[in-house]
């Protein structure tokens, strides 16, 4: 990249970092990004409500798309940065500020390239909750887009290395909350009430037994609510929240149904009612082999180190909604082997990988032409 353009996207990244917004609330983030592209390129910018895209349409050509996510996390900024988050308890601790800055860098490159093929840059909301890509994915077929690419920064791999995997890259996951509604009583007369504690304990025990037998499934108990710290009351309501995770959606769905069936059986046996809430649904993320080969070819031409992941990442990524629609692939750029992990208070996107992300995206586009 031109040094001037690299500085532009670094500065943009720092502005985004200072003004983070949570999933489904990325209004100012979206406005800043749209303004940047309108002020610095000739690409068309289309507002789609919660998200937007920038594009160059060339009639008679099938488009290629690139995607970045915009949302931040509910984590307080605890490191001393000149561009530290100004929003209490919200910070870009996953690097989406860097993903957006890199895609804006690609916009600057495309403006110079004047491409002869349609290209779409998707700036997506709500990746952290799985809502964003589910909404944006239908756009791909509407525009006859042939393939889509994205990157994620990742710590633990060599700085600026390009990490790829054919097929399954990241697991499917879903949030599940089960609420039991029983009957409150005095703690001295628990037999006159219906306390959900034992049903919740039974579910935890059965989950442990099941996951010990079936290594394809991972289930994490993330929250339990049961009464108050009042020693005179036996609570009548309680709930348990779980994150279900599997390599494949179908395995996750089967396990989810078994947990729900158990909860409903326990409720019926103990004269309780249940309320079931599903949230944060992510399909597995699969990378198409032809698209992965394009990433490898791009990395080789740029003389970048290529690492093939031996196994899928457990953490989920909503890019899987796109690859259910069309061919696509996600790749990862190493932050450094000892760099702080994403989703931790110590993390900040590594500006040293910004140019690499733009270069790989641009090279992929060139090779796809």
Short mmCIF file of C-alpha atoms in Angstrom, two decimals:
data_model
loop_
_atom_site.label_atom_id
_atom_site.label_comp_id
_atom_site.label_asym_id
_atom_site.label_seq_id
_atom_site.Cartn_x
_atom_site.Cartn_y
_atom_site.Cartn_z
CA UNK A 1 0.00 0.00 0.00
CA UNK A 2 0.96 3.61 -0.34
CA UNK A 3 2.24 4.82 3.05
CA UNK A 4 -0.38 7.57 2.97
CA UNK A 5 -3.20 5.04 2.62
CA UNK A 6 -1.76 2.76 5.28
CA UNK A 7 -1.69 5.67 7.72
CA UNK A 8 -5.27 6.53 6.80
CA UNK A 9 -6.58 3.10 7.73
CA UNK A 10 -4.46 2.93 10.89
CA UNK A 11 -5.95 6.24 12.01
CA UNK A 12 -9.40 4.99 11.08
CA UNK A 13 -8.82 1.85 13.14
CA UNK A 14 -7.89 3.94 16.17
CA UNK A 15 -11.01 6.09 15.81
CA UNK A 16 -13.17 2.97 15.60
CA UNK A 17 -11.41 1.54 18.63
CA UNK A 18 -12.11 4.67 20.67
CA UNK A 19 -15.83 4.50 19.86
CA UNK A 20 -16.85 0.82 20.13
CA UNK A 21 -20.46 -0.32 19.91
CA UNK A 22 -22.12 -3.59 20.85
CA UNK A 23 -23.93 -5.95 18.46
CA UNK A 24 -27.06 -4.48 16.85
CA UNK A 25 -26.02 -0.97 17.98
CA UNK A 26 -23.20 -0.17 15.52
CA UNK A 27 -24.78 3.08 14.29
CA UNK A 28 -21.82 5.44 14.67
CA UNK A 29 -19.35 2.78 13.56
CA UNK A 30 -21.34 2.27 10.36
CA UNK A 31 -21.59 6.03 9.77
CA UNK A 32 -17.83 6.52 10.17
CA UNK A 33 -17.03 3.68 7.79
CA UNK A 34 -19.51 4.84 5.16
CA UNK A 35 -18.12 8.38 5.35
CA UNK A 36 -14.55 7.11 4.97
CA UNK A 37 -15.32 5.20 1.79
CA UNK A 38 -17.44 8.00 0.30
CA UNK A 39 -14.75 10.59 1.02
CA UNK A 40 -11.78 8.51 -0.18
CA UNK A 41 -13.05 6.34 -3.05
CA UNK A 42 -15.44 6.30 -6.01
CA UNK A 43 -17.12 3.07 -4.88
CA UNK A 44 -20.88 3.09 -4.51
CA UNK A 45 -21.99 2.93 -0.87
CA UNK A 46 -25.37 1.35 -0.09
CA UNK A 47 -26.99 1.65 3.34
CA UNK A 48 -28.86 -1.53 4.29
CA UNK A 49 -30.05 -0.50 7.75
CA UNK A 50 -27.92 -2.29 10.34
CA UNK A 51 -25.15 -2.90 7.78
CA UNK A 52 -23.90 -1.57 4.46
CA UNK A 53 -21.82 -2.49 1.45
CA UNK A 54 -19.50 -0.68 -0.91
CA UNK A 55 -19.29 -1.90 -4.48
CA UNK A 56 -18.17 -1.48 -8.02
CA UNK A 57 -20.62 -3.11 -10.42
CA UNK A 58 -19.43 -4.27 -13.83
CA UNK A 59 -22.28 -5.49 -16.01
CA UNK A 60 -22.04 -9.05 -17.26
CA UNK A 61 -19.62 -10.18 -14.54
CA UNK A 62 -20.15 -12.32 -11.46
CA UNK A 63 -19.08 -10.54 -8.34
CA UNK A 64 -16.65 -11.48 -5.61
CA UNK A 65 -17.26 -10.32 -2.04
CA UNK A 66 -15.15 -9.55 1.01
CA UNK A 67 -16.58 -9.20 4.50
CA UNK A 68 -15.66 -7.38 7.73
CA UNK A 69 -17.53 -7.30 11.05
CA UNK A 70 -18.17 -4.10 13.04
CA UNK A 71 -19.27 -4.95 16.59
CA UNK A 72 -17.32 -4.77 19.85
CA UNK A 73 -17.50 -6.73 23.12
CA UNK A 74 -18.89 -5.97 26.60
CA UNK A 75 -15.38 -5.78 28.10
CA UNK A 76 -13.91 -2.76 29.87
CA UNK A 77 -10.78 -1.16 28.36
CA UNK A 78 -8.06 -1.74 30.94
CA UNK A 79 -4.88 -1.06 28.96
CA UNK A 80 -3.41 2.41 28.49
CA UNK A 81 -3.90 3.39 24.84
CA UNK A 82 -3.93 6.88 23.30
CA UNK A 83 -7.07 5.76 21.46
CA UNK A 84 -8.64 3.84 24.36
CA UNK A 85 -12.36 3.13 24.38
CA UNK A 86 -14.45 6.10 25.45
CA UNK A 87 -17.50 3.90 26.07
CA UNK A 88 -17.51 2.31 29.55
CA UNK A 89 -17.57 -1.50 29.58
CA UNK A 90 -17.39 -1.74 25.78
CA UNK A 91 -14.19 -2.33 23.81
CA UNK A 92 -12.88 -3.82 20.57
CA UNK A 93 -11.34 -6.89 22.14
CA UNK A 94 -11.86 -9.14 19.13
CA UNK A 95 -10.26 -6.93 16.50
CA UNK A 96 -13.30 -6.02 14.43
CA UNK A 97 -12.00 -2.46 14.31
CA UNK A 98 -8.99 -3.87 12.44
CA UNK A 99 -11.14 -6.03 10.17
CA UNK A 100 -13.13 -2.94 9.10
CA UNK A 101 -10.00 -0.82 8.64
CA UNK A 102 -8.48 -3.52 6.43
CA UNK A 103 -11.60 -3.70 4.27
CA UNK A 104 -11.47 0.08 3.91
CA UNK A 105 -7.85 -0.37 2.85
CA UNK A 106 -9.04 -2.76 0.16
CA UNK A 107 -11.54 -0.10 -0.96
CA UNK A 108 -8.63 2.32 -1.42
CA UNK A 109 -6.74 -0.29 -3.47
CA UNK A 110 -9.77 -1.12 -5.64
CA UNK A 111 -10.28 2.55 -6.37
CA UNK A 112 -6.81 2.62 -7.95
CA UNK A 113 -7.16 -0.77 -9.67
CA UNK A 114 -10.41 0.22 -11.44
CA UNK A 115 -11.46 -3.47 -11.59
CA UNK A 116 -13.16 -5.09 -14.56
CA UNK A 117 -15.20 -7.40 -12.37
CA UNK A 118 -17.98 -6.65 -9.88
CA UNK A 119 -16.81 -6.49 -6.29
CA UNK A 120 -18.72 -6.05 -3.02
CA UNK A 121 -17.30 -5.09 0.36
CA UNK A 122 -19.74 -6.13 3.10
CA UNK A 123 -19.52 -4.34 6.45
CA UNK A 124 -21.55 -6.57 8.71
CA UNK A 125 -23.12 -5.95 12.10
CA UNK A 126 -23.56 -8.33 15.06
CA UNK A 127 -20.98 -11.04 14.44
CA UNK A 128 -20.57 -11.72 18.16
CA UNK A 129 -24.21 -12.81 18.49
CA UNK A 130 -24.55 -14.56 15.12
CA UNK A 131 -27.33 -12.20 14.00
CA UNK A 132 -25.41 -10.20 11.40
CA UNK A 133 -24.36 -12.76 8.82
CA UNK A 134 -27.74 -14.50 9.04
CA UNK A 135 -29.26 -11.25 7.78
CA UNK A 136 -26.58 -10.35 5.22
CA UNK A 137 -26.11 -13.79 3.64
CA UNK A 138 -29.22 -13.64 1.43
CA UNK A 139 -27.66 -10.60 -0.30
CA UNK A 140 -25.07 -12.89 -1.91
CA UNK A 141 -27.55 -14.69 -4.15
CA UNK A 142 -29.48 -11.51 -4.88
CA UNK A 143 -26.33 -10.06 -6.48
CA UNK A 144 -25.13 -13.31 -8.12
CA UNK A 145 -21.92 -13.20 -6.11
CA UNK A 146 -19.74 -16.21 -6.89
CA UNK A 147 -17.44 -16.31 -3.83
CA UNK A 148 -16.78 -14.54 -0.54
CA UNK A 149 -13.68 -14.15 1.64
CA UNK A 150 -12.95 -12.92 5.16
CA UNK A 151 -10.05 -12.92 7.59
CA UNK A 152 -9.72 -12.97 11.35
CA UNK A 153 -6.70 -11.92 13.35
CA UNK A 154 -5.50 -14.66 15.70
CA UNK A 155 -2.91 -14.80 18.46
CA UNK A 156 -0.54 -17.72 18.97
CA UNK A 157 0.62 -17.90 15.36
CA UNK A 158 3.68 -16.18 13.88
CA UNK A 159 3.27 -12.50 13.05
CA UNK A 160 1.81 -11.99 9.56
CA UNK A 161 1.57 -15.71 8.88
CA UNK A 162 -1.45 -16.81 6.83
CA UNK A 163 -3.31 -19.64 8.50
CA UNK A 164 -5.72 -21.75 6.49
CA UNK A 165 -7.72 -24.96 6.71
CA UNK A 166 -9.67 -26.89 4.11
CA UNK A 167 -13.26 -27.66 5.10
CA UNK A 168 -14.21 -27.23 8.74
CA UNK A 169 -12.50 -24.16 10.25
CA UNK A 170 -14.67 -23.26 13.24
CA UNK A 171 -17.30 -25.19 15.17
CA UNK A 172 -21.04 -24.68 15.38
CA UNK A 173 -22.44 -23.33 18.64
CA UNK A 174 -25.64 -22.12 20.23
CA UNK A 175 -26.83 -20.64 23.50
CA UNK A 176 -29.57 -22.48 25.38
CA UNK A 177 -31.39 -21.22 28.48
CA UNK A 178 -33.82 -23.43 30.41
CA UNK A 179 -36.05 -21.80 33.00
CA UNK A 180 -37.93 -23.86 35.57
CA UNK A 181 -41.04 -22.42 37.21
CA UNK A 182 -41.98 -24.20 40.42
CA UNK A 183 -43.37 -22.89 43.71
CA UNK A 184 -41.77 -20.81 46.49
CA UNK A 185 -42.04 -21.92 50.11
CA UNK A 186 -40.51 -21.28 53.50
CA UNK A 187 -37.07 -22.85 53.79
CA UNK A 188 -38.27 -24.82 56.83
CA UNK A 189 -41.06 -26.39 54.75
CA UNK A 190 -39.50 -27.24 51.38
CA UNK A 191 -42.06 -30.01 50.87
CA UNK A 192 -44.73 -27.32 50.45
CA UNK A 193 -42.88 -25.76 47.55
CA UNK A 194 -41.24 -26.92 44.33
CA UNK A 195 -37.56 -25.99 44.25
CA UNK A 196 -35.89 -26.31 40.78
CA UNK A 197 -32.42 -26.83 42.30
CA UNK A 198 -32.44 -30.61 41.97
CA UNK A 199 -33.66 -30.50 38.36
CA UNK A 200 -30.84 -28.09 37.48
CA UNK A 201 -28.33 -30.32 39.30
CA UNK A 202 -29.63 -33.37 37.41
CA UNK A 203 -29.17 -31.59 34.07
CA UNK A 204 -25.57 -30.66 34.94
CA UNK A 205 -24.83 -34.25 35.96
CA UNK A 206 -26.34 -35.71 32.79
CA UNK A 207 -24.47 -33.21 30.61
CA UNK A 208 -21.20 -34.25 32.22
CA UNK A 209 -21.98 -37.94 31.64
CA UNK A 210 -22.98 -37.36 28.01
CA UNK A 211 -20.00 -35.20 27.04
CA UNK A 212 -17.59 -37.65 28.70
CA UNK A 213 -18.98 -40.36 26.42
CA UNK A 214 -19.31 -38.26 23.26
CA UNK A 215 -16.22 -36.21 22.43
CA UNK A 216 -17.96 -34.60 19.44
CA UNK A 217 -19.95 -32.41 21.83
CA UNK A 218 -18.82 -29.68 24.18
CA UNK A 219 -21.26 -28.10 26.62
CA UNK A 220 -20.29 -25.22 28.91
CA UNK A 221 -22.46 -24.12 31.82
CA UNK A 222 -22.23 -20.34 31.60
CA UNK A 223 -24.83 -19.20 34.14
CA UNK A 224 -27.13 -20.50 36.88
CA UNK A 225 -29.80 -18.45 38.64
CA UNK A 226 -31.60 -19.80 41.68
CA UNK A 227 -33.27 -17.68 44.33
CA UNK A 228 -31.53 -15.13 46.56
CA UNK A 229 -29.16 -15.39 49.51
CA UNK A 230 -32.10 -15.58 51.89
CA UNK A 231 -31.92 -18.51 54.29
CA UNK A 232 -35.63 -18.41 55.02
CA UNK A 233 -36.89 -18.98 51.48
CA UNK A 234 -36.86 -22.07 49.27
CA UNK A 235 -36.89 -20.63 45.72
CA UNK A 236 -39.61 -21.49 43.24
CA UNK A 237 -37.83 -20.41 40.06
CA UNK A 238 -34.43 -21.13 38.57
CA UNK A 239 -32.65 -21.25 35.25
CA UNK A 240 -29.53 -22.62 33.67
CA UNK A 241 -27.76 -21.26 30.58
CA UNK A 242 -25.51 -23.40 28.42
CA UNK A 243 -23.30 -22.99 25.39
CA UNK A 244 -23.58 -26.03 23.14
CA UNK A 245 -20.75 -26.67 20.69
CA UNK A 246 -20.03 -29.31 18.04
CA UNK A 247 -18.15 -29.71 14.79
CA UNK A 248 -21.45 -30.09 12.94
CA UNK A 249 -24.82 -28.41 13.37
CA UNK A 250 -26.67 -31.72 13.23
CA UNK A 251 -24.76 -33.16 16.19
CA UNK A 252 -25.41 -29.95 18.11
CA UNK A 253 -29.14 -30.06 17.32
CA UNK A 254 -29.43 -33.68 18.47
CA UNK A 255 -27.70 -32.87 21.74
CA UNK A 256 -29.79 -29.73 22.26
CA UNK A 257 -33.00 -31.73 21.80
CA UNK A 258 -31.86 -34.35 24.30
CA UNK A 259 -31.13 -31.65 26.93
CA UNK A 260 -34.51 -29.98 26.34
CA UNK A 261 -36.33 -33.32 26.50
CA UNK A 262 -34.62 -34.10 29.80
CA UNK A 263 -35.59 -30.68 31.21
CA UNK A 264 -39.21 -31.13 30.19
CA UNK A 265 -39.29 -34.64 31.65
CA UNK A 266 -37.90 -33.40 34.98
CA UNK A 267 -40.39 -30.52 35.00
CA UNK A 268 -43.32 -32.85 34.37
CA UNK A 269 -42.20 -35.27 37.09
CA UNK A 270 -41.95 -32.41 39.60
CA UNK A 271 -45.05 -30.39 38.56
CA UNK A 272 -43.00 -27.52 37.15
CA UNK A 273 -43.26 -25.53 33.95
CA UNK A 274 -40.37 -24.74 31.60
CA UNK A 275 -39.44 -21.87 29.33
CA UNK A 276 -36.83 -22.53 26.63
CA UNK A 277 -34.77 -19.78 25.02
CA UNK A 278 -32.33 -20.30 22.13
CA UNK A 279 -29.77 -17.58 21.32
CA UNK A 280 -26.45 -16.79 19.64
CA UNK A 281 -26.77 -19.47 16.97
CA UNK A 282 -23.70 -20.11 14.79
CA UNK A 283 -23.43 -22.77 12.07
CA UNK A 284 -20.09 -24.46 11.50
CA UNK A 285 -17.73 -22.48 9.26
CA UNK A 286 -16.61 -24.41 6.20
CA UNK A 287 -14.00 -23.14 3.72
CA UNK A 288 -14.31 -24.22 0.10
CA UNK A 289 -11.17 -25.93 -1.21
CA UNK A 290 -10.94 -23.85 -4.40
CA UNK A 291 -11.20 -20.64 -2.37
CA UNK A 292 -8.57 -21.87 0.09
CA UNK A 293 -6.24 -22.52 -2.85
CA UNK A 294 -6.72 -18.91 -3.98
CA UNK A 295 -5.69 -17.72 -0.50
CA UNK A 296 -2.61 -19.96 -0.58
CA UNK A 297 -1.66 -18.71 -4.05
CA UNK A 298 -2.08 -15.09 -2.90
CA UNK A 299 0.07 -15.70 0.19
CA UNK A 300 2.79 -17.38 -1.88
CA UNK A 301 2.94 -14.47 -4.33
CA UNK A 302 3.32 -12.13 -1.36
CA UNK A 303 6.04 -14.35 0.18
CA UNK A 304 4.04 -14.85 3.36
CA UNK A 305 4.41 -17.83 5.67
CA UNK A 306 1.53 -20.30 5.27
CA UNK A 307 0.34 -22.49 8.14
CA UNK A 308 -2.30 -25.20 7.79
CA UNK A 309 -4.33 -25.68 10.95
CA UNK A 310 -4.29 -29.31 12.13
CA UNK A 311 -7.80 -29.04 13.60
CA UNK A 312 -10.76 -26.69 13.64
CA UNK A 313 -11.00 -23.83 16.10
CA UNK A 314 -13.61 -24.47 18.80
CA UNK A 315 -14.77 -20.84 18.87
CA UNK A 316 -17.58 -20.04 16.45
CA UNK A 317 -17.70 -17.47 13.64
CA UNK A 318 -20.87 -16.44 11.82
CA UNK A 319 -19.07 -16.44 8.44
CA UNK A 320 -20.55 -19.94 8.16
CA UNK A 321 -23.89 -18.38 7.19
CA UNK A 322 -22.25 -17.08 4.00
CA UNK A 323 -20.57 -20.35 3.04
CA UNK A 324 -23.93 -22.11 3.34
CA UNK A 325 -25.03 -19.89 0.43
CA UNK A 326 -22.01 -19.74 -1.91
CA UNK A 327 -18.37 -20.77 -2.16
CA UNK A 328 -16.12 -18.96 0.28
CA UNK A 329 -13.24 -19.20 2.72
CA UNK A 330 -11.95 -17.58 5.85
CA UNK A 331 -8.27 -17.28 6.68
CA UNK A 332 -6.41 -16.11 9.76
CA UNK A 333 -3.49 -13.73 10.13
CA UNK A 334 -1.09 -14.33 13.00
CA UNK A 335 -0.78 -11.56 15.59
CA UNK A 336 2.39 -13.14 16.97
CA UNK A 337 3.04 -16.26 19.00
CA UNK A 338 3.06 -14.44 22.35
CA UNK A 339 0.48 -11.78 21.52
CA UNK A 340 -2.48 -11.38 23.95
CA UNK A 341 -5.47 -13.52 23.03
CA UNK A 342 -8.66 -12.06 21.58
CA UNK A 343 -11.60 -11.62 23.98
CA UNK A 344 -9.22 -10.70 26.81
CA UNK A 345 -8.77 -7.32 28.51
CA UNK A 346 -5.08 -7.21 27.48
CA UNK A 347 -5.79 -7.45 23.74
CA UNK A 348 -5.65 -4.70 21.09
CA UNK A 349 -5.65 -5.32 17.32
CA UNK A 350 -2.08 -5.51 16.02
CA UNK A 351 -1.61 -2.71 13.46
CA UNK A 352 1.37 -4.60 12.01
CA UNK A 353 -0.99 -7.01 10.22
CA UNK A 354 -3.20 -4.35 8.60
CA UNK A 355 -1.17 -4.07 5.41
CA UNK A 356 -0.91 -7.85 5.15
CA UNK A 357 -4.70 -8.18 5.30
CA UNK A 358 -5.19 -5.59 2.56
CA UNK A 359 -2.48 -7.13 0.36
CA UNK A 360 -3.93 -10.64 0.63
CA UNK A 361 -7.46 -9.41 -0.11
CA UNK A 362 -6.24 -7.44 -3.12
CA UNK A 363 -4.20 -10.37 -4.43
CA UNK A 364 -7.18 -12.74 -4.03
CA UNK A 365 -9.31 -10.34 -6.08
CA UNK A 366 -6.63 -10.10 -8.77
CA UNK A 367 -6.28 -13.91 -8.95
CA UNK A 368 -10.05 -14.39 -9.11
CA UNK A 369 -10.34 -12.16 -12.18
#
